[in-house]
mmCIF file of C-alpha atoms in Angstrom:
data_model
loop_
_atom_site.group_PDB
_atom_site.id
_atom_site.type_symbol
_atom_site.label_atom_id
_atom_site.label_comp_id
_atom_site.label_asym_id
_atom_site.label_seq_id
_atom_site.Cartn_x
_atom_site.Cartn_y
_atom_site.Cartn_z
ATOM 1 C CA MET A 5 26.462 -57.114 -164.623
ATOM 2 C CA ASN A 6 29.020 -55.223 -162.517
ATOM 3 C CA ASN A 7 28.167 -53.469 -159.266
ATOM 4 C CA SER A 8 28.284 -50.001 -160.794
ATOM 5 C CA GLN A 9 25.391 -50.599 -163.208
ATOM 6 C CA PRO A 10 22.585 -50.783 -160.582
ATOM 7 C CA GLN A 11 23.906 -47.564 -159.034
ATOM 8 C CA LEU A 12 23.916 -45.822 -162.404
ATOM 9 C CA TRP A 13 20.360 -47.003 -163.060
ATOM 10 C CA ARG A 14 19.139 -45.710 -159.685
ATOM 11 C CA ARG A 15 20.796 -42.366 -160.315
ATOM 12 C CA PHE A 16 19.166 -42.160 -163.766
ATOM 13 C CA ARG A 17 15.785 -43.166 -162.387
ATOM 14 C CA ASP A 18 15.884 -40.654 -159.537
ATOM 15 C CA HIS A 19 16.722 -37.725 -161.813
ATOM 16 C CA VAL A 20 14.388 -38.489 -164.717
ATOM 17 C CA PHE A 21 11.232 -40.159 -163.468
ATOM 18 C CA ILE A 22 10.662 -38.427 -160.117
ATOM 19 C CA TRP A 23 9.116 -34.944 -159.887
ATOM 20 C CA ASP A 24 11.730 -32.532 -158.622
ATOM 21 C CA LYS A 25 10.950 -31.318 -155.106
ATOM 22 C CA LYS A 26 12.060 -27.813 -156.026
ATOM 23 C CA PHE A 27 8.807 -27.335 -157.978
ATOM 24 C CA GLU A 28 6.674 -27.912 -154.870
ATOM 25 C CA SER A 29 7.582 -24.564 -153.270
ATOM 26 C CA ARG A 30 7.611 -21.048 -154.616
ATOM 27 C CA ARG A 31 10.793 -20.129 -156.475
ATOM 28 C CA ARG A 32 10.215 -16.384 -156.447
ATOM 29 C CA TYR A 33 13.771 -15.630 -157.498
ATOM 30 C CA ALA A 34 13.116 -17.429 -160.800
ATOM 31 C CA TYR A 35 9.906 -15.552 -161.671
ATOM 32 C CA ARG A 36 11.879 -12.667 -163.147
ATOM 33 C CA THR A 37 12.897 -14.910 -166.052
ATOM 34 C CA GLU A 38 9.280 -14.749 -167.238
ATOM 35 C CA GLU A 39 9.482 -10.955 -167.438
ATOM 36 C CA SER A 40 12.439 -10.698 -169.835
ATOM 37 C CA SER A 41 11.882 -11.236 -173.557
ATOM 38 C CA PHE A 42 14.129 -13.185 -175.917
ATOM 39 C CA GLU A 43 17.069 -11.404 -177.518
ATOM 40 C CA GLN A 44 16.354 -9.521 -180.745
ATOM 41 C CA ARG A 45 19.416 -8.129 -182.492
ATOM 42 C CA SER A 46 19.422 -4.931 -184.530
ATOM 43 C CA GLY A 47 17.866 -5.444 -187.949
ATOM 44 C CA GLN A 48 16.410 -8.809 -186.947
ATOM 45 C CA THR A 49 12.690 -9.409 -187.377
ATOM 46 C CA THR A 50 10.554 -10.708 -184.541
ATOM 47 C CA ILE A 51 10.049 -14.008 -186.343
ATOM 48 C CA ASP A 52 13.775 -14.496 -186.995
ATOM 49 C CA ALA A 53 14.629 -13.685 -183.383
ATOM 50 C CA PHE A 54 11.937 -16.023 -182.050
ATOM 51 C CA LEU A 55 12.966 -18.923 -184.288
ATOM 52 C CA SER A 56 16.653 -18.538 -183.392
ATOM 53 C CA ALA A 57 16.244 -17.962 -179.638
ATOM 54 C CA LYS A 58 18.320 -20.426 -177.613
ATOM 55 C CA THR A 59 18.661 -22.974 -180.388
ATOM 56 C CA SER A 60 20.567 -26.178 -179.737
ATOM 57 C CA TRP A 61 23.797 -27.195 -181.434
ATOM 58 C CA LEU A 62 22.019 -30.447 -182.255
ATOM 59 C CA ASP A 63 19.259 -28.728 -184.239
ATOM 60 C CA PRO A 64 19.310 -29.243 -188.033
ATOM 61 C CA THR A 65 21.203 -26.500 -189.849
ATOM 62 C CA ASP A 66 18.674 -26.374 -192.699
ATOM 63 C CA HIS A 67 14.903 -26.739 -193.131
ATOM 64 C CA ASN A 68 14.289 -25.987 -189.455
ATOM 65 C CA TYR A 69 10.871 -24.556 -188.496
ATOM 66 C CA ILE A 70 9.916 -24.095 -192.156
ATOM 67 C CA SER A 71 6.203 -24.672 -191.535
ATOM 68 C CA LEU A 72 6.096 -22.320 -188.558
ATOM 69 C CA ARG A 73 8.078 -19.606 -190.346
ATOM 70 C CA ALA A 74 5.721 -19.715 -193.332
ATOM 71 C CA PHE A 75 2.650 -19.586 -191.069
ATOM 72 C CA LEU A 76 3.866 -16.689 -188.913
ATOM 73 C CA GLY A 77 5.191 -14.904 -192.001
ATOM 74 C CA ARG A 78 1.626 -14.349 -193.179
ATOM 75 C CA ALA A 79 1.196 -11.824 -190.335
ATOM 76 C CA ASP A 80 2.907 -8.493 -189.687
ATOM 77 C CA ASP A 81 4.253 -7.014 -186.439
ATOM 78 C CA VAL A 82 2.485 -3.759 -187.230
ATOM 79 C CA ASP A 83 -0.897 -5.494 -187.188
ATOM 80 C CA LEU A 84 -0.358 -6.487 -183.538
ATOM 81 C CA ILE A 85 -0.559 -2.860 -182.424
ATOM 82 C CA ARG A 86 -3.104 -1.684 -184.978
ATOM 83 C CA ASP A 87 -6.147 -0.073 -183.342
ATOM 84 C CA PRO A 88 -8.742 -0.864 -184.470
ATOM 85 C CA PRO A 89 -7.553 -4.083 -186.094
ATOM 86 C CA PHE A 90 -8.442 -5.191 -189.588
ATOM 87 C CA ASP A 91 -11.770 -7.011 -189.846
ATOM 88 C CA GLN A 92 -10.097 -10.374 -190.481
ATOM 89 C CA ASP A 93 -8.064 -9.938 -187.262
ATOM 90 C CA ASN A 94 -10.994 -8.889 -185.086
ATOM 91 C CA ARG A 95 -12.377 -12.397 -184.493
ATOM 92 C CA LEU A 96 -12.524 -13.417 -180.831
ATOM 93 C CA LEU A 97 -10.373 -16.530 -180.769
ATOM 94 C CA ALA A 98 -8.628 -16.619 -177.382
ATOM 95 C CA LEU A 99 -10.018 -17.338 -173.924
ATOM 96 C CA ILE A 100 -7.610 -16.500 -171.118
ATOM 97 C CA ASP A 101 -8.051 -17.225 -167.415
ATOM 98 C CA GLU A 102 -5.583 -15.760 -164.909
ATOM 99 C CA ARG A 103 -5.572 -16.013 -161.144
ATOM 100 C CA ARG A 104 -3.362 -16.340 -158.076
ATOM 101 C CA ASP A 105 -3.531 -18.725 -155.148
ATOM 102 C CA THR A 106 -2.764 -16.817 -151.951
ATOM 103 C CA THR A 107 -3.209 -19.809 -149.664
ATOM 104 C CA GLY A 108 -0.641 -22.385 -148.704
ATOM 105 C CA TRP A 109 0.202 -25.041 -146.183
ATOM 106 C CA ILE A 110 -0.243 -23.949 -142.561
ATOM 107 C CA ASP A 111 1.373 -26.174 -139.927
ATOM 108 C CA ILE A 112 0.097 -26.926 -136.422
ATOM 109 C CA ASN A 113 1.842 -23.838 -135.075
ATOM 110 C CA GLY A 114 -0.011 -21.613 -137.523
ATOM 111 C CA GLU A 115 3.068 -20.894 -139.603
ATOM 112 C CA HIS A 116 2.396 -20.169 -143.288
ATOM 113 C CA HIS A 117 4.560 -22.072 -145.790
ATOM 114 C CA SER A 118 5.111 -21.594 -149.525
ATOM 115 C CA ALA A 119 3.868 -25.096 -150.330
ATOM 116 C CA ARG A 120 0.469 -26.712 -150.585
ATOM 117 C CA ASP A 121 -1.376 -29.519 -148.867
ATOM 118 C CA TRP A 122 -2.891 -31.149 -151.970
ATOM 119 C CA ASP A 123 -5.282 -33.343 -149.975
ATOM 120 C CA GLY A 124 -7.486 -30.361 -149.214
ATOM 121 C CA TYR A 125 -7.262 -29.035 -152.761
ATOM 122 C CA ALA A 126 -8.680 -32.261 -154.214
ATOM 123 C CA SER A 127 -12.099 -31.714 -152.591
ATOM 124 C CA TYR A 128 -12.339 -27.957 -152.066
ATOM 125 C CA PRO A 129 -9.835 -26.027 -154.177
ATOM 126 C CA PRO A 130 -9.728 -22.266 -153.554
ATOM 127 C CA GLU A 131 -11.083 -20.153 -156.389
ATOM 128 C CA GLY A 132 -8.063 -17.880 -156.272
ATOM 129 C CA LYS A 133 -7.569 -14.147 -155.958
ATOM 130 C CA LEU A 134 -7.433 -11.369 -158.553
ATOM 131 C CA ARG A 135 -9.049 -13.570 -161.170
ATOM 132 C CA SER A 136 -9.319 -12.272 -164.707
ATOM 133 C CA ALA A 137 -11.188 -14.052 -167.515
ATOM 134 C CA ASP A 138 -11.493 -12.558 -170.994
ATOM 135 C CA ILE A 139 -12.152 -13.518 -174.599
ATOM 136 C CA LEU A 140 -9.823 -11.642 -176.934
ATOM 137 C CA ASN A 141 -8.873 -11.077 -180.543
ATOM 138 C CA ALA A 142 -5.240 -11.476 -181.610
ATOM 139 C CA CYS A 143 -4.314 -7.814 -181.002
ATOM 140 C CA ASN A 144 -5.792 -7.690 -177.500
ATOM 141 C CA LEU A 145 -4.216 -11.046 -176.739
ATOM 142 C CA TYR A 146 -0.817 -9.562 -177.564
ATOM 143 C CA ARG A 147 -1.437 -6.575 -175.271
ATOM 144 C CA LYS A 148 -2.581 -8.878 -172.492
ATOM 145 C CA LEU A 149 0.477 -11.116 -172.747
ATOM 146 C CA GLN A 150 2.807 -8.108 -172.847
ATOM 147 C CA SER A 151 1.768 -6.991 -169.357
ATOM 148 C CA SER A 152 3.842 -7.987 -166.347
ATOM 149 C CA ARG A 153 2.571 -11.197 -164.768
ATOM 150 C CA GLN A 154 3.930 -10.314 -161.336
ATOM 151 C CA ALA A 155 2.283 -6.895 -161.464
ATOM 152 C CA THR A 156 -1.095 -8.394 -162.407
ATOM 153 C CA SER A 157 -0.665 -11.478 -160.160
ATOM 154 C CA ALA A 158 -1.288 -13.753 -163.154
ATOM 155 C CA GLU A 159 0.547 -16.732 -161.680
ATOM 156 C CA ARG A 160 -1.740 -19.445 -163.000
ATOM 157 C CA ARG A 161 -2.501 -18.635 -166.625
ATOM 158 C CA VAL A 162 -4.685 -20.848 -168.836
ATOM 159 C CA LEU A 163 -4.886 -19.853 -172.495
ATOM 160 C CA TYR A 164 -7.283 -21.508 -174.942
ATOM 161 C CA ILE A 165 -7.062 -20.612 -178.644
ATOM 162 C CA GLU A 166 -9.639 -21.687 -181.204
ATOM 163 C CA ASP A 167 -8.421 -21.918 -184.815
ATOM 164 C CA MET A 168 -5.204 -20.018 -184.225
ATOM 165 C CA THR A 169 -4.472 -17.480 -186.973
ATOM 166 C CA PRO A 170 -0.994 -16.353 -188.092
ATOM 167 C CA LEU A 171 -1.474 -13.077 -186.186
ATOM 168 C CA ALA A 172 -2.463 -14.933 -183.002
ATOM 169 C CA GLY A 173 0.596 -17.162 -183.399
ATOM 170 C CA LEU A 174 2.755 -14.074 -183.837
ATOM 171 C CA ALA A 175 1.187 -12.585 -180.697
ATOM 172 C CA LEU A 176 2.301 -15.666 -178.738
ATOM 173 C CA ALA A 177 5.775 -15.564 -180.245
ATOM 174 C CA ALA A 178 6.361 -11.828 -179.812
ATOM 175 C CA SER A 179 5.228 -11.824 -176.174
ATOM 176 C CA SER A 180 7.086 -14.960 -175.049
ATOM 177 C CA SER A 181 9.890 -14.709 -172.505
ATOM 178 C CA GLY A 182 13.458 -15.748 -173.183
ATOM 179 C CA HIS A 183 12.935 -18.872 -171.096
ATOM 180 C CA GLN A 184 9.614 -19.722 -172.721
ATOM 181 C CA ALA A 185 10.488 -18.946 -176.368
ATOM 182 C CA PRO A 186 12.232 -22.238 -177.341
ATOM 183 C CA ILE A 187 9.553 -24.318 -175.618
ATOM 184 C CA LEU A 188 6.718 -22.406 -177.253
ATOM 185 C CA ARG A 189 8.491 -22.454 -180.634
ATOM 186 C CA ASP A 190 8.635 -26.254 -180.704
ATOM 187 C CA PHE A 191 5.034 -26.441 -179.502
ATOM 188 C CA LEU A 192 3.777 -24.173 -182.286
ATOM 189 C CA GLN A 193 5.812 -26.028 -184.911
ATOM 190 C CA ARG A 194 4.211 -29.343 -183.892
ATOM 191 C CA TYR A 195 0.734 -27.821 -183.894
ATOM 192 C CA ILE A 196 1.173 -26.272 -187.334
ATOM 193 C CA SER A 197 2.716 -29.478 -188.747
ATOM 194 C CA ARG A 198 -0.045 -31.643 -187.221
ATOM 195 C CA ARG A 199 2.223 -34.246 -185.666
ATOM 196 C CA VAL A 200 1.673 -36.759 -182.863
ATOM 197 C CA TYR A 201 3.845 -35.937 -179.881
ATOM 198 C CA PHE A 202 4.028 -36.572 -176.137
ATOM 199 C CA GLY A 203 6.819 -34.965 -174.137
ATOM 200 C CA VAL A 204 7.992 -34.095 -170.639
ATOM 201 C CA ALA A 205 11.017 -31.909 -169.949
ATOM 202 C CA VAL A 206 12.486 -30.768 -166.631
ATOM 203 C CA ALA A 207 15.371 -28.314 -166.412
ATOM 204 C CA HIS A 208 15.177 -24.719 -165.194
ATOM 205 C CA GLY A 209 11.412 -25.228 -165.163
ATOM 206 C CA PHE A 210 9.086 -27.936 -166.426
ATOM 207 C CA SER A 211 7.034 -28.536 -169.564
ATOM 208 C CA LEU A 212 4.341 -31.141 -170.221
ATOM 209 C CA GLU A 213 3.058 -31.466 -173.768
ATOM 210 C CA PHE A 214 0.841 -33.517 -176.070
ATOM 211 C CA HIS A 215 -0.362 -33.233 -179.670
ATOM 212 C CA LEU A 216 -3.272 -35.292 -181.025
ATOM 213 C CA PRO A 217 -3.984 -35.103 -184.780
ATOM 214 C CA TYR A 218 -7.163 -36.667 -186.116
ATOM 215 C CA TYR A 219 -9.738 -36.650 -188.902
ATOM 216 C CA ALA A 220 -13.320 -35.582 -188.229
ATOM 217 C CA LEU A 221 -16.205 -36.888 -190.343
ATOM 218 C CA ARG A 222 -19.193 -34.540 -190.592
ATOM 219 C CA ARG A 223 -22.426 -34.314 -192.601
ATOM 220 C CA SER A 224 -23.420 -31.003 -194.166
ATOM 221 C CA GLU A 225 -24.824 -29.633 -197.385
ATOM 222 C CA LYS A 226 -21.644 -27.637 -197.981
ATOM 223 C CA PRO A 227 -18.093 -28.155 -196.684
ATOM 224 C CA ARG A 228 -16.671 -25.875 -194.021
ATOM 225 C CA ALA A 229 -13.317 -24.713 -195.355
ATOM 226 C CA ASP A 230 -10.553 -23.568 -193.005
ATOM 227 C CA SER A 231 -10.215 -19.814 -193.580
ATOM 228 C CA ARG A 232 -6.570 -20.017 -192.452
ATOM 229 C CA ASP A 233 -5.686 -22.425 -195.286
ATOM 230 C CA LEU A 234 -3.966 -24.541 -192.653
ATOM 231 C CA ARG A 235 -6.082 -27.706 -192.614
ATOM 232 C CA ARG A 236 -7.474 -29.626 -195.567
ATOM 233 C CA TYR A 237 -10.810 -31.333 -196.134
ATOM 234 C CA GLY A 238 -12.256 -33.690 -198.692
ATOM 235 C CA ALA A 239 -15.559 -35.206 -199.739
ATOM 236 C CA PHE A 240 -16.346 -38.638 -198.294
ATOM 237 C CA ASN A 241 -18.183 -41.190 -200.434
ATOM 238 C CA SER A 242 -21.808 -41.435 -199.394
ATOM 239 C CA SER A 243 -23.468 -44.633 -198.227
ATOM 240 C CA GLU A 244 -26.924 -45.981 -197.432
ATOM 241 C CA ILE A 245 -26.519 -44.784 -193.841
ATOM 242 C CA SER A 246 -25.535 -41.220 -194.715
ATOM 243 C CA GLY A 247 -28.306 -40.993 -197.278
ATOM 244 C CA LYS A 248 -28.320 -38.004 -199.578
ATOM 245 C CA VAL A 249 -26.574 -35.641 -197.144
ATOM 246 C CA PRO A 250 -22.940 -35.128 -198.234
ATOM 247 C CA GLU A 251 -20.153 -36.098 -195.842
ATOM 248 C CA PHE A 252 -16.757 -34.442 -195.502
ATOM 249 C CA LEU A 253 -13.513 -35.465 -193.846
ATOM 250 C CA TYR A 254 -11.633 -32.685 -192.019
ATOM 251 C CA GLU A 255 -8.059 -32.482 -190.758
ATOM 252 C CA ALA A 256 -7.792 -31.334 -187.130
ATOM 253 C CA GLU A 257 -5.385 -31.143 -184.225
ATOM 254 C CA ILE A 258 -5.524 -30.661 -180.453
ATOM 255 C CA SER A 259 -2.316 -29.421 -178.824
ATOM 256 C CA VAL A 260 -1.671 -28.730 -175.134
ATOM 257 C CA LEU A 261 1.432 -27.398 -173.420
ATOM 258 C CA ILE A 262 1.886 -26.683 -169.714
ATOM 259 C CA THR A 263 5.126 -24.964 -168.803
ATOM 260 C CA GLY A 264 6.161 -23.245 -165.604
ATOM 261 C CA ILE A 265 8.679 -22.329 -162.949
ATOM 262 C CA ASP A 266 6.976 -24.158 -160.088
ATOM 263 C CA GLU A 267 3.560 -25.476 -159.074
ATOM 264 C CA TRP A 268 2.396 -21.904 -158.399
ATOM 265 C CA PHE A 269 3.671 -20.046 -161.459
ATOM 266 C CA TRP A 270 2.754 -21.813 -164.720
ATOM 267 C CA THR A 271 1.007 -21.381 -168.060
ATOM 268 C CA ALA A 272 -1.241 -23.754 -169.997
ATOM 269 C CA PHE A 273 -1.586 -23.353 -173.768
ATOM 270 C CA CYS A 274 -4.357 -25.214 -175.596
ATOM 271 C CA CYS A 275 -4.812 -24.905 -179.373
ATOM 272 C CA VAL A 276 -7.783 -26.599 -181.004
ATOM 273 C CA ASP A 277 -9.111 -26.753 -184.562
ATOM 274 C CA ASN A 278 -12.825 -26.020 -184.564
ATOM 275 C CA TYR A 279 -13.381 -24.605 -188.038
ATOM 276 C CA TYR A 280 -15.526 -27.613 -188.952
ATOM 277 C CA GLY A 281 -17.785 -27.244 -185.897
ATOM 278 C CA GLY A 282 -16.222 -29.959 -183.800
ATOM 279 C CA GLU A 283 -16.955 -28.644 -180.318
ATOM 280 C CA LYS A 284 -18.454 -25.764 -178.350
ATOM 281 C CA THR A 285 -17.199 -22.243 -179.038
ATOM 282 C CA ILE A 286 -15.138 -20.067 -176.704
ATOM 283 C CA ASP A 287 -18.275 -17.981 -176.073
ATOM 284 C CA PHE A 288 -20.033 -21.119 -174.799
ATOM 285 C CA TYR A 289 -17.198 -21.940 -172.369
ATOM 286 C CA HIS A 290 -16.847 -18.315 -171.239
ATOM 287 C CA GLU A 291 -20.543 -17.636 -170.658
ATOM 288 C CA ARG A 292 -20.959 -20.820 -168.598
ATOM 289 C CA ASP A 293 -17.647 -20.495 -166.694
ATOM 290 C CA LEU A 294 -16.380 -23.847 -167.940
ATOM 291 C CA ASP A 295 -12.748 -24.836 -168.333
ATOM 292 C CA ALA A 296 -12.134 -24.891 -172.092
ATOM 293 C CA PRO A 297 -8.876 -26.894 -172.411
ATOM 294 C CA THR A 298 -10.504 -29.832 -170.629
ATOM 295 C CA GLY A 299 -13.583 -29.605 -172.858
ATOM 296 C CA GLY A 300 -15.738 -28.037 -170.150
ATOM 297 C CA SER A 301 -15.244 -30.972 -167.774
ATOM 298 C CA LYS A 302 -14.841 -28.640 -164.778
ATOM 299 C CA PRO A 303 -16.309 -25.286 -163.775
ATOM 300 C CA THR A 304 -13.722 -22.518 -163.557
ATOM 301 C CA HIS A 305 -14.629 -21.703 -159.936
ATOM 302 C CA TYR A 306 -13.147 -25.111 -159.001
ATOM 303 C CA PRO A 307 -9.739 -24.683 -160.660
ATOM 304 C CA VAL A 308 -7.092 -27.370 -160.793
ATOM 305 C CA TRP A 309 -3.992 -25.788 -159.270
ATOM 306 C CA ASN A 310 -1.603 -28.704 -159.674
ATOM 307 C CA PRO A 311 -0.052 -28.481 -163.184
ATOM 308 C CA ARG A 312 0.506 -32.237 -163.423
ATOM 309 C CA GLU A 313 -3.077 -33.000 -162.454
ATOM 310 C CA TYR A 314 -4.356 -30.405 -164.921
ATOM 311 C CA PHE A 315 -2.229 -31.903 -167.697
ATOM 312 C CA LEU A 316 -3.575 -35.403 -167.044
ATOM 313 C CA LEU A 317 -7.155 -34.119 -166.898
ATOM 314 C CA ALA A 318 -6.785 -32.344 -170.249
ATOM 315 C CA LEU A 319 -5.061 -35.381 -171.762
ATOM 316 C CA SER A 320 -7.756 -37.816 -170.602
ATOM 317 C CA GLN A 321 -10.616 -35.651 -171.905
ATOM 318 C CA ARG A 322 -8.982 -34.842 -175.235
ATOM 319 C CA PHE A 323 -7.741 -38.378 -175.782
ATOM 320 C CA ARG A 324 -11.309 -39.622 -175.344
ATOM 321 C CA GLN A 325 -12.536 -37.030 -177.851
ATOM 322 C CA VAL A 326 -9.920 -37.922 -180.475
ATOM 323 C CA THR A 327 -10.474 -41.661 -179.976
ATOM 324 C CA LYS A 328 -14.171 -41.230 -180.780
ATOM 325 C CA GLU A 329 -13.412 -39.138 -183.876
ATOM 326 C CA TRP A 330 -10.995 -41.772 -185.190
ATOM 327 C CA GLY A 331 -13.508 -44.485 -184.293
ATOM 328 C CA ASN A 332 -16.212 -42.787 -186.351
ATOM 329 C CA VAL A 333 -13.931 -42.605 -189.386
ATOM 330 C CA VAL A 334 -12.933 -46.274 -189.102
ATOM 331 C CA ASN A 335 -16.543 -47.385 -188.636
ATOM 332 C CA ALA A 336 -17.607 -45.394 -191.692
ATOM 333 C CA LEU A 337 -14.848 -46.977 -193.774
ATOM 334 C CA GLU A 338 -15.772 -50.472 -192.618
ATOM 335 C CA GLU A 339 -19.437 -49.814 -193.386
ATOM 336 C CA ARG A 340 -18.548 -48.800 -196.934
ATOM 337 C CA LEU A 341 -16.135 -51.673 -197.344
ATOM 338 C CA GLN A 342 -18.926 -54.241 -197.263
ATOM 339 C CA TYR A 343 -20.140 -52.972 -200.638
ATOM 340 C CA HIS A 344 -16.730 -53.570 -202.202
ATOM 341 C CA VAL A 345 -15.889 -57.035 -200.854
ATOM 342 C CA ARG A 346 -15.354 -59.529 -203.642
ATOM 343 C CA PRO A 347 -17.951 -62.331 -203.767
ATOM 344 C CA LYS A 348 -16.642 -65.842 -203.116
#
């Protein structure tokens, strides 16, 4: 090994695996990028503009974002501004929590800095100022996301969507900024396609992402079909344990994305499939002031302000949930297998 190789490795390590210090302080000059939408040329539809925003030369030339295009194509831009919305679009499916942290690190001289002392936040995090928490349908979600974040002081935004519909997906796409569009596009494509994925990206801003597909086994007299026609289900062979109650196997996915400019200005997206009755509803989380993306593991008046900590908390809770769902399916298969083992 020549002498240049250790230096190259250290340079690679320092730039890839260490959190950039620039994210630890406010980068107010960069916030304006979250206010400008992606480019939409004349005659171009919202979906076409969103799917082609800031594409890479390395992207496939064909068959790119087919699943996402087909899903979003089932909705219409006009329906986003329809008032009142159609009955099928009036379901409350989004829980959004927005707030701003006006505190910061104060040194021994009493000077206020645009950085935080995380030791104090671990035990007694501030609740934040100008907090807004709402449950919305797809149309109201679009209106909410269209408003200026700097004007409303929505610096920390946490968005939880239950059984995302094509119109809700279009609301996310149509309201995304030019910086956020390519990140959100890939996130939505992975959620729709139900793929396993873990990713971290650091460039102009940061993005932390995971996708956990699984199968859920449930007992019920009748199956619970996905009204979106996005996920499939099937009957599961009964056994002595299940008795006479039918069992059904449901496709599901949990997807989380946290993307931001710095540790003050960031957005968390969490999409869950709950059509089969897998977890508590958004009304349950909202009425009890519980943090939905982490499965209600924390009350919302003790928010997690650090985006990396919040990502790891959501990952740990959701990974535990998915592990148990997969474990139930495997155990059920093994229990049934004993009736099919060949005698010696």
